[in-house]
Amino acid sequence: NDVFEMFLPDVKIGFDKRFAMSNVVSSNENNDDIISRLTLLFDGDNPDIAYKSLKELKFSNEIVTCVTQLVSHCNNPLPLNKYEMKLLMSKFSTEQMNRLIFINKCKAKRFGEESSEFADVLKAKCIFDEILSNGECYSLKQLKINGNDLMERGVPHGKDVGNILNKILDMVVNEQLENDRLALLEMADEIIGG
């Protein structure tokens, strides 16, 4: 603790944080992942503190960015339905999502492996794994149409293209529309036609 305080005076390392950090080290998953360990070190702190401290300690930009992103989200409960999970997945890489789930699992262990908190993390992990294994669409990159398709239909390059694609993505994520090229183009024509 003294070593942490010497280098990171703004970071408070209480029991919960120590417990979660020890779970990372004792776990067989991700235990060599510096990003997970650093995220838990800054858990509960302002992401700006994490950013500033890691920059001062000369960590790489990739580590600083990943840790700061996770610190911003690791105190929010993981989604327990597909729609919200897909929205969260659209903000993170698969690797970052795995870290976020792992961090939540380490934190939930303080309630015990029979607790509802721990069960919720396992349920969220199942939802996440199911979305990935089914190849379900959750990001613009996965849509079977893109901005060029809309511009060919007369939508001027710019914000309108993004707005229409996001509207269509939301319908696909919400399972109101299948991620099928023809169906997506028909919906695009409907939206463009007003």
PDB file of C-alpha atoms in Angstrom:
ATOM      1  CA  ASN A   1       0.000   0.000   0.000  1.00  0.00           C
ATOM      2  CA  ASP A   2       2.825   2.440   0.844  1.00  0.00           C
ATOM      3  CA  VAL A   3       4.336   1.846  -2.592  1.00  0.00           C
ATOM      4  CA  PHE A   4       0.982   2.654  -4.242  1.00  0.00           C
ATOM      5  CA  GLU A   5       0.551   5.781  -2.134  1.00  0.00           C
ATOM      6  CA  MET A   6       4.042   6.949  -3.051  1.00  0.00           C
ATOM      7  CA  PHE A   7       3.346   6.705  -6.793  1.00  0.00           C
ATOM      8  CA  LEU A   8      -0.427   7.165  -6.792  1.00  0.00           C
ATOM      9  CA  PRO A   9      -1.347   9.540  -3.948  1.00  0.00           C
ATOM     10  CA  ASP A  10      -4.840  10.211  -5.374  1.00  0.00           C
ATOM     11  CA  VAL A  11      -5.825   6.529  -5.412  1.00  0.00           C
ATOM     12  CA  LYS A  12      -7.647   5.108  -2.382  1.00  0.00           C
ATOM     13  CA  ILE A  13      -7.054   1.386  -1.940  1.00  0.00           C
ATOM     14  CA  GLY A  14      -9.731   0.055   0.389  1.00  0.00           C
ATOM     15  CA  PHE A  15     -10.673  -3.512   1.284  1.00  0.00           C
ATOM     16  CA  ASP A  16     -13.011  -4.082  -1.698  1.00  0.00           C
ATOM     17  CA  LYS A  17     -10.362  -2.973  -4.148  1.00  0.00           C
ATOM     18  CA  ARG A  18      -7.663  -5.119  -2.504  1.00  0.00           C
ATOM     19  CA  PHE A  19     -10.012  -8.119  -2.482  1.00  0.00           C
ATOM     20  CA  ALA A  20     -10.829  -7.771  -6.191  1.00  0.00           C
ATOM     21  CA  MET A  21      -7.154  -7.249  -7.069  1.00  0.00           C
ATOM     22  CA  SER A  22      -6.194 -10.415  -5.176  1.00  0.00           C
ATOM     23  CA  ASN A  23      -8.867 -12.314  -7.151  1.00  0.00           C
ATOM     24  CA  VAL A  24      -7.213 -11.259 -10.416  1.00  0.00           C
ATOM     25  CA  VAL A  25      -3.855 -12.549  -9.242  1.00  0.00           C
ATOM     26  CA  SER A  26      -5.283 -15.833  -7.889  1.00  0.00           C
ATOM     27  CA  SER A  27      -7.545 -16.449 -10.898  1.00  0.00           C
ATOM     28  CA  ASN A  28      -6.508 -18.761 -13.703  1.00  0.00           C
ATOM     29  CA  GLU A  29      -8.085 -16.385 -16.266  1.00  0.00           C
ATOM     30  CA  ASN A  30      -6.412 -13.176 -17.420  1.00  0.00           C
ATOM     31  CA  ASN A  31      -4.033 -13.135 -14.435  1.00  0.00           C
ATOM     32  CA  ASP A  32      -1.190 -11.848 -16.547  1.00  0.00           C
ATOM     33  CA  ASP A  33      -3.307  -9.052 -18.001  1.00  0.00           C
ATOM     34  CA  ILE A  34      -1.869  -5.749 -16.790  1.00  0.00           C
ATOM     35  CA  ILE A  35      -4.936  -3.858 -18.051  1.00  0.00           C
ATOM     36  CA  SER A  36      -7.316  -5.818 -15.793  1.00  0.00           C
ATOM     37  CA  ARG A  37      -5.031  -5.372 -12.797  1.00  0.00           C
ATOM     38  CA  LEU A  38      -4.610  -1.635 -13.370  1.00  0.00           C
ATOM     39  CA  THR A  39      -8.357  -1.200 -13.884  1.00  0.00           C
ATOM     40  CA  LEU A  40      -9.017  -2.753 -10.483  1.00  0.00           C
ATOM     41  CA  LEU A  41      -6.358  -0.521  -8.952  1.00  0.00           C
ATOM     42  CA  PHE A  42      -8.302   2.519 -10.189  1.00  0.00           C
ATOM     43  CA  ASP A  43     -11.767   1.005  -9.656  1.00  0.00           C
ATOM     44  CA  GLY A  44     -14.064   3.556  -8.047  1.00  0.00           C
ATOM     45  CA  ASP A  45     -11.759   6.445  -8.917  1.00  0.00           C
ATOM     46  CA  ASN A  46     -12.451   9.137 -11.444  1.00  0.00           C
ATOM     47  CA  PRO A  47     -11.254   7.965 -14.888  1.00  0.00           C
ATOM     48  CA  ASP A  48      -9.286  11.245 -15.128  1.00  0.00           C
ATOM     49  CA  ILE A  49      -7.192  10.145 -12.135  1.00  0.00           C
ATOM     50  CA  ALA A  50      -6.446   6.842 -13.860  1.00  0.00           C
ATOM     51  CA  TYR A  51      -5.542   8.641 -17.088  1.00  0.00           C
ATOM     52  CA  LYS A  52      -3.284  11.187 -15.385  1.00  0.00           C
ATOM     53  CA  SER A  53      -1.569   8.643 -13.118  1.00  0.00           C
ATOM     54  CA  LEU A  54      -0.886   6.142 -15.899  1.00  0.00           C
ATOM     55  CA  LYS A  55       0.460   8.888 -18.169  1.00  0.00           C
ATOM     56  CA  GLU A  56       2.791  10.057 -15.370  1.00  0.00           C
ATOM     57  CA  LEU A  57       3.958   6.465 -14.867  1.00  0.00           C
ATOM     58  CA  LYS A  58       4.750   6.337 -18.629  1.00  0.00           C
ATOM     59  CA  PHE A  59       2.403   3.485 -19.572  1.00  0.00           C
ATOM     60  CA  SER A  60       1.737   3.078 -23.299  1.00  0.00           C
ATOM     61  CA  ASN A  61      -1.137   4.977 -24.899  1.00  0.00           C
ATOM     62  CA  GLU A  62      -2.906   1.652 -25.551  1.00  0.00           C
ATOM     63  CA  ILE A  63      -2.791   0.674 -21.860  1.00  0.00           C
ATOM     64  CA  VAL A  64      -3.854   4.162 -20.742  1.00  0.00           C
ATOM     65  CA  THR A  65      -6.800   4.180 -23.177  1.00  0.00           C
ATOM     66  CA  CYS A  66      -7.954   0.647 -22.314  1.00  0.00           C
ATOM     67  CA  VAL A  67      -7.721   1.148 -18.543  1.00  0.00           C
ATOM     68  CA  THR A  68      -9.458   4.528 -18.661  1.00  0.00           C
ATOM     69  CA  GLN A  69     -12.301   3.080 -20.762  1.00  0.00           C
ATOM     70  CA  LEU A  70     -12.779   0.182 -18.326  1.00  0.00           C
ATOM     71  CA  VAL A  71     -12.582   2.410 -15.228  1.00  0.00           C
ATOM     72  CA  SER A  72     -15.376   4.507 -16.775  1.00  0.00           C
ATOM     73  CA  HIS A  73     -17.651   1.459 -17.016  1.00  0.00           C
ATOM     74  CA  CYS A  74     -16.626  -1.054 -14.342  1.00  0.00           C
ATOM     75  CA  ASN A  75     -18.968   0.311 -11.660  1.00  0.00           C
ATOM     76  CA  ASN A  76     -22.056  -0.062 -13.841  1.00  0.00           C
ATOM     77  CA  PRO A  77     -23.829  -3.423 -13.535  1.00  0.00           C
ATOM     78  CA  LEU A  78     -23.440  -5.644 -16.581  1.00  0.00           C
ATOM     79  CA  PRO A  79     -26.562  -5.876 -18.795  1.00  0.00           C
ATOM     80  CA  LEU A  80     -28.762  -8.906 -18.265  1.00  0.00           C
ATOM     81  CA  ASN A  81     -30.632  -8.735 -21.562  1.00  0.00           C
ATOM     82  CA  LYS A  82     -29.436  -9.072 -25.144  1.00  0.00           C
ATOM     83  CA  TYR A  83     -30.402  -5.611 -26.338  1.00  0.00           C
ATOM     84  CA  GLU A  84     -28.474  -3.765 -23.618  1.00  0.00           C
ATOM     85  CA  MET A  85     -25.549  -6.181 -23.922  1.00  0.00           C
ATOM     86  CA  LYS A  86     -25.331  -5.475 -27.655  1.00  0.00           C
ATOM     87  CA  LEU A  87     -25.371  -1.722 -26.969  1.00  0.00           C
ATOM     88  CA  LEU A  88     -22.479  -2.168 -24.533  1.00  0.00           C
ATOM     89  CA  MET A  89     -20.608  -4.443 -26.946  1.00  0.00           C
ATOM     90  CA  SER A  90     -20.849  -1.773 -29.636  1.00  0.00           C
ATOM     91  CA  LYS A  91     -18.682   0.495 -27.443  1.00  0.00           C
ATOM     92  CA  PHE A  92     -15.957  -2.077 -26.682  1.00  0.00           C
ATOM     93  CA  SER A  93     -13.675  -4.468 -28.499  1.00  0.00           C
ATOM     94  CA  THR A  94     -14.283  -8.152 -27.747  1.00  0.00           C
ATOM     95  CA  GLU A  95     -11.051  -8.199 -25.720  1.00  0.00           C
ATOM     96  CA  GLN A  96     -12.189  -5.203 -23.654  1.00  0.00           C
ATOM     97  CA  MET A  97     -15.601  -6.816 -23.088  1.00  0.00           C
ATOM     98  CA  ASN A  98     -13.890  -9.970 -21.830  1.00  0.00           C
ATOM     99  CA  ARG A  99     -11.856  -7.832 -19.444  1.00  0.00           C
ATOM    100  CA  LEU A 100     -14.934  -5.950 -18.246  1.00  0.00           C
ATOM    101  CA  ILE A 101     -16.744  -9.201 -17.483  1.00  0.00           C
ATOM    102  CA  PHE A 102     -13.635 -10.650 -15.805  1.00  0.00           C
ATOM    103  CA  ILE A 103     -13.236  -7.516 -13.630  1.00  0.00           C
ATOM    104  CA  ASN A 104     -16.896  -7.678 -12.600  1.00  0.00           C
ATOM    105  CA  LYS A 105     -16.469 -11.357 -11.758  1.00  0.00           C
ATOM    106  CA  CYS A 106     -13.446 -10.601  -9.533  1.00  0.00           C
ATOM    107  CA  LYS A 107     -15.399  -7.849  -7.775  1.00  0.00           C
ATOM    108  CA  ALA A 108     -18.505 -10.023  -7.320  1.00  0.00           C
ATOM    109  CA  LYS A 109     -16.482 -12.745  -5.588  1.00  0.00           C
ATOM    110  CA  ARG A 110     -16.475 -10.669  -2.391  1.00  0.00           C
ATOM    111  CA  PHE A 111     -20.216 -11.467  -2.099  1.00  0.00           C
ATOM    112  CA  GLY A 112     -19.452 -15.183  -2.525  1.00  0.00           C
ATOM    113  CA  GLU A 113     -19.868 -17.494  -5.490  1.00  0.00           C
ATOM    114  CA  GLU A 114     -23.423 -18.345  -4.387  1.00  0.00           C
ATOM    115  CA  SER A 115     -24.477 -14.664  -4.339  1.00  0.00           C
ATOM    116  CA  SER A 116     -26.907 -13.011  -6.758  1.00  0.00           C
ATOM    117  CA  GLU A 117     -24.126 -10.548  -7.710  1.00  0.00           C
ATOM    118  CA  PHE A 118     -21.877 -13.403  -8.838  1.00  0.00           C
ATOM    119  CA  ALA A 119     -24.792 -15.148 -10.598  1.00  0.00           C
ATOM    120  CA  ASP A 120     -25.581 -11.911 -12.486  1.00  0.00           C
ATOM    121  CA  VAL A 121     -22.019 -11.719 -13.807  1.00  0.00           C
ATOM    122  CA  LEU A 122     -22.197 -15.330 -14.973  1.00  0.00           C
ATOM    123  CA  LYS A 123     -25.562 -14.645 -16.644  1.00  0.00           C
ATOM    124  CA  ALA A 124     -24.115 -11.566 -18.401  1.00  0.00           C
ATOM    125  CA  LYS A 125     -21.155 -13.672 -19.584  1.00  0.00           C
ATOM    126  CA  CYS A 126     -23.579 -16.272 -21.034  1.00  0.00           C
ATOM    127  CA  ILE A 127     -25.496 -13.545 -22.912  1.00  0.00           C
ATOM    128  CA  PHE A 128     -22.216 -12.087 -24.236  1.00  0.00           C
ATOM    129  CA  ASP A 129     -20.936 -15.528 -25.319  1.00  0.00           C
ATOM    130  CA  GLU A 130     -24.262 -16.357 -26.999  1.00  0.00           C
ATOM    131  CA  ILE A 131     -24.238 -13.118 -29.023  1.00  0.00           C
ATOM    132  CA  LEU A 132     -20.686 -13.847 -30.182  1.00  0.00           C
ATOM    133  CA  SER A 133     -21.244 -17.531 -30.958  1.00  0.00           C
ATOM    134  CA  ASN A 134     -24.440 -16.774 -32.907  1.00  0.00           C
ATOM    135  CA  GLY A 135     -22.647 -14.034 -34.854  1.00  0.00           C
ATOM    136  CA  GLU A 136     -25.409 -11.587 -33.919  1.00  0.00           C
ATOM    137  CA  CYS A 137     -25.088  -8.023 -35.172  1.00  0.00           C
ATOM    138  CA  TYR A 138     -24.265  -5.345 -32.601  1.00  0.00           C
ATOM    139  CA  SER A 139     -22.144  -2.805 -34.498  1.00  0.00           C
ATOM    140  CA  LEU A 140     -22.257  -0.776 -37.703  1.00  0.00           C
ATOM    141  CA  LYS A 141     -19.331  -2.801 -39.074  1.00  0.00           C
ATOM    142  CA  GLN A 142     -21.493  -5.938 -38.973  1.00  0.00           C
ATOM    143  CA  LEU A 143     -24.469  -4.431 -40.835  1.00  0.00           C
ATOM    144  CA  LYS A 144     -24.909  -5.924 -44.282  1.00  0.00           C
ATOM    145  CA  ILE A 145     -25.156  -2.402 -45.745  1.00  0.00           C
ATOM    146  CA  ASN A 146     -22.910   0.640 -45.393  1.00  0.00           C
ATOM    147  CA  GLY A 147     -22.744   4.344 -46.137  1.00  0.00           C
ATOM    148  CA  ASN A 148     -21.974   3.786 -49.824  1.00  0.00           C
ATOM    149  CA  ASP A 149     -25.278   1.939 -50.235  1.00  0.00           C
ATOM    150  CA  LEU A 150     -27.131   4.940 -48.820  1.00  0.00           C
ATOM    151  CA  MET A 151     -25.219   7.459 -50.927  1.00  0.00           C
ATOM    152  CA  GLU A 152     -26.044   5.422 -54.060  1.00  0.00           C
ATOM    153  CA  ARG A 153     -29.679   5.929 -53.021  1.00  0.00           C
ATOM    154  CA  GLY A 154     -29.243   9.714 -52.961  1.00  0.00           C
ATOM    155  CA  VAL A 155     -28.411  10.359 -49.298  1.00  0.00           C
ATOM    156  CA  PRO A 156     -25.767  13.093 -49.264  1.00  0.00           C
ATOM    157  CA  HIS A 157     -22.429  12.218 -47.663  1.00  0.00           C
ATOM    158  CA  GLY A 158     -22.419  13.320 -44.024  1.00  0.00           C
ATOM    159  CA  LYS A 159     -24.450  13.124 -40.840  1.00  0.00           C
ATOM    160  CA  ASP A 160     -27.620  11.808 -42.500  1.00  0.00           C
ATOM    161  CA  VAL A 161     -25.794   8.640 -43.582  1.00  0.00           C
ATOM    162  CA  GLY A 162     -24.713   7.940 -39.988  1.00  0.00           C
ATOM    163  CA  ASN A 163     -28.152   8.717 -38.588  1.00  0.00           C
ATOM    164  CA  ILE A 164     -29.891   6.333 -41.001  1.00  0.00           C
ATOM    165  CA  LEU A 165     -27.345   3.550 -40.413  1.00  0.00           C
ATOM    166  CA  ASN A 166     -27.691   3.944 -36.641  1.00  0.00           C
ATOM    167  CA  LYS A 167     -31.496   3.836 -36.901  1.00  0.00           C
ATOM    168  CA  ILE A 168     -31.260   0.620 -38.931  1.00  0.00           C
ATOM    169  CA  LEU A 169     -28.673  -0.858 -36.545  1.00  0.00           C
ATOM    170  CA  ASP A 170     -30.978  -0.151 -33.604  1.00  0.00           C
ATOM    171  CA  MET A 171     -33.771  -2.085 -35.348  1.00  0.00           C
ATOM    172  CA  VAL A 172     -31.431  -5.013 -36.002  1.00  0.00           C
ATOM    173  CA  VAL A 173     -30.100  -5.009 -32.424  1.00  0.00           C
ATOM    174  CA  ASN A 174     -33.698  -4.807 -31.169  1.00  0.00           C
ATOM    175  CA  GLU A 175     -34.521  -7.804 -33.408  1.00  0.00           C
ATOM    176  CA  GLN A 176     -37.176  -5.800 -35.270  1.00  0.00           C
ATOM    177  CA  LEU A 177     -35.265  -6.259 -38.518  1.00  0.00           C
ATOM    178  CA  GLU A 178     -33.090  -9.084 -39.804  1.00  0.00           C
ATOM    179  CA  ASN A 179     -29.492  -8.292 -40.758  1.00  0.00           C
ATOM    180  CA  ASP A 180     -30.225  -9.289 -44.345  1.00  0.00           C
ATOM    181  CA  ARG A 181     -28.936  -7.012 -47.132  1.00  0.00           C
ATOM    182  CA  LEU A 182     -32.225  -6.881 -49.041  1.00  0.00           C
ATOM    183  CA  ALA A 183     -34.307  -6.218 -45.910  1.00  0.00           C
ATOM    184  CA  LEU A 184     -31.880  -3.501 -44.814  1.00  0.00           C
ATOM    185  CA  LEU A 185     -31.951  -1.800 -48.206  1.00  0.00           C
ATOM    186  CA  GLU A 186     -35.759  -1.851 -48.188  1.00  0.00           C
ATOM    187  CA  MET A 187     -35.772  -0.251 -44.727  1.00  0.00           C
ATOM    188  CA  ALA A 188     -33.237   2.330 -45.886  1.00  0.00           C
ATOM    189  CA  ASP A 189     -35.501   3.206 -48.847  1.00  0.00           C
ATOM    190  CA  GLU A 190     -38.447   3.523 -46.459  1.00  0.00           C
ATOM    191  CA  ILE A 191     -36.499   5.868 -44.137  1.00  0.00           C
ATOM    192  CA  ILE A 192     -35.120   7.919 -47.046  1.00  0.00           C
ATOM    193  CA  GLY A 193     -38.570   8.180 -48.612  1.00  0.00           C
ATOM    194  CA  GLY A 194     -39.820   9.581 -45.323  1.00  0.00           C
TER     195      GLY A 194
END
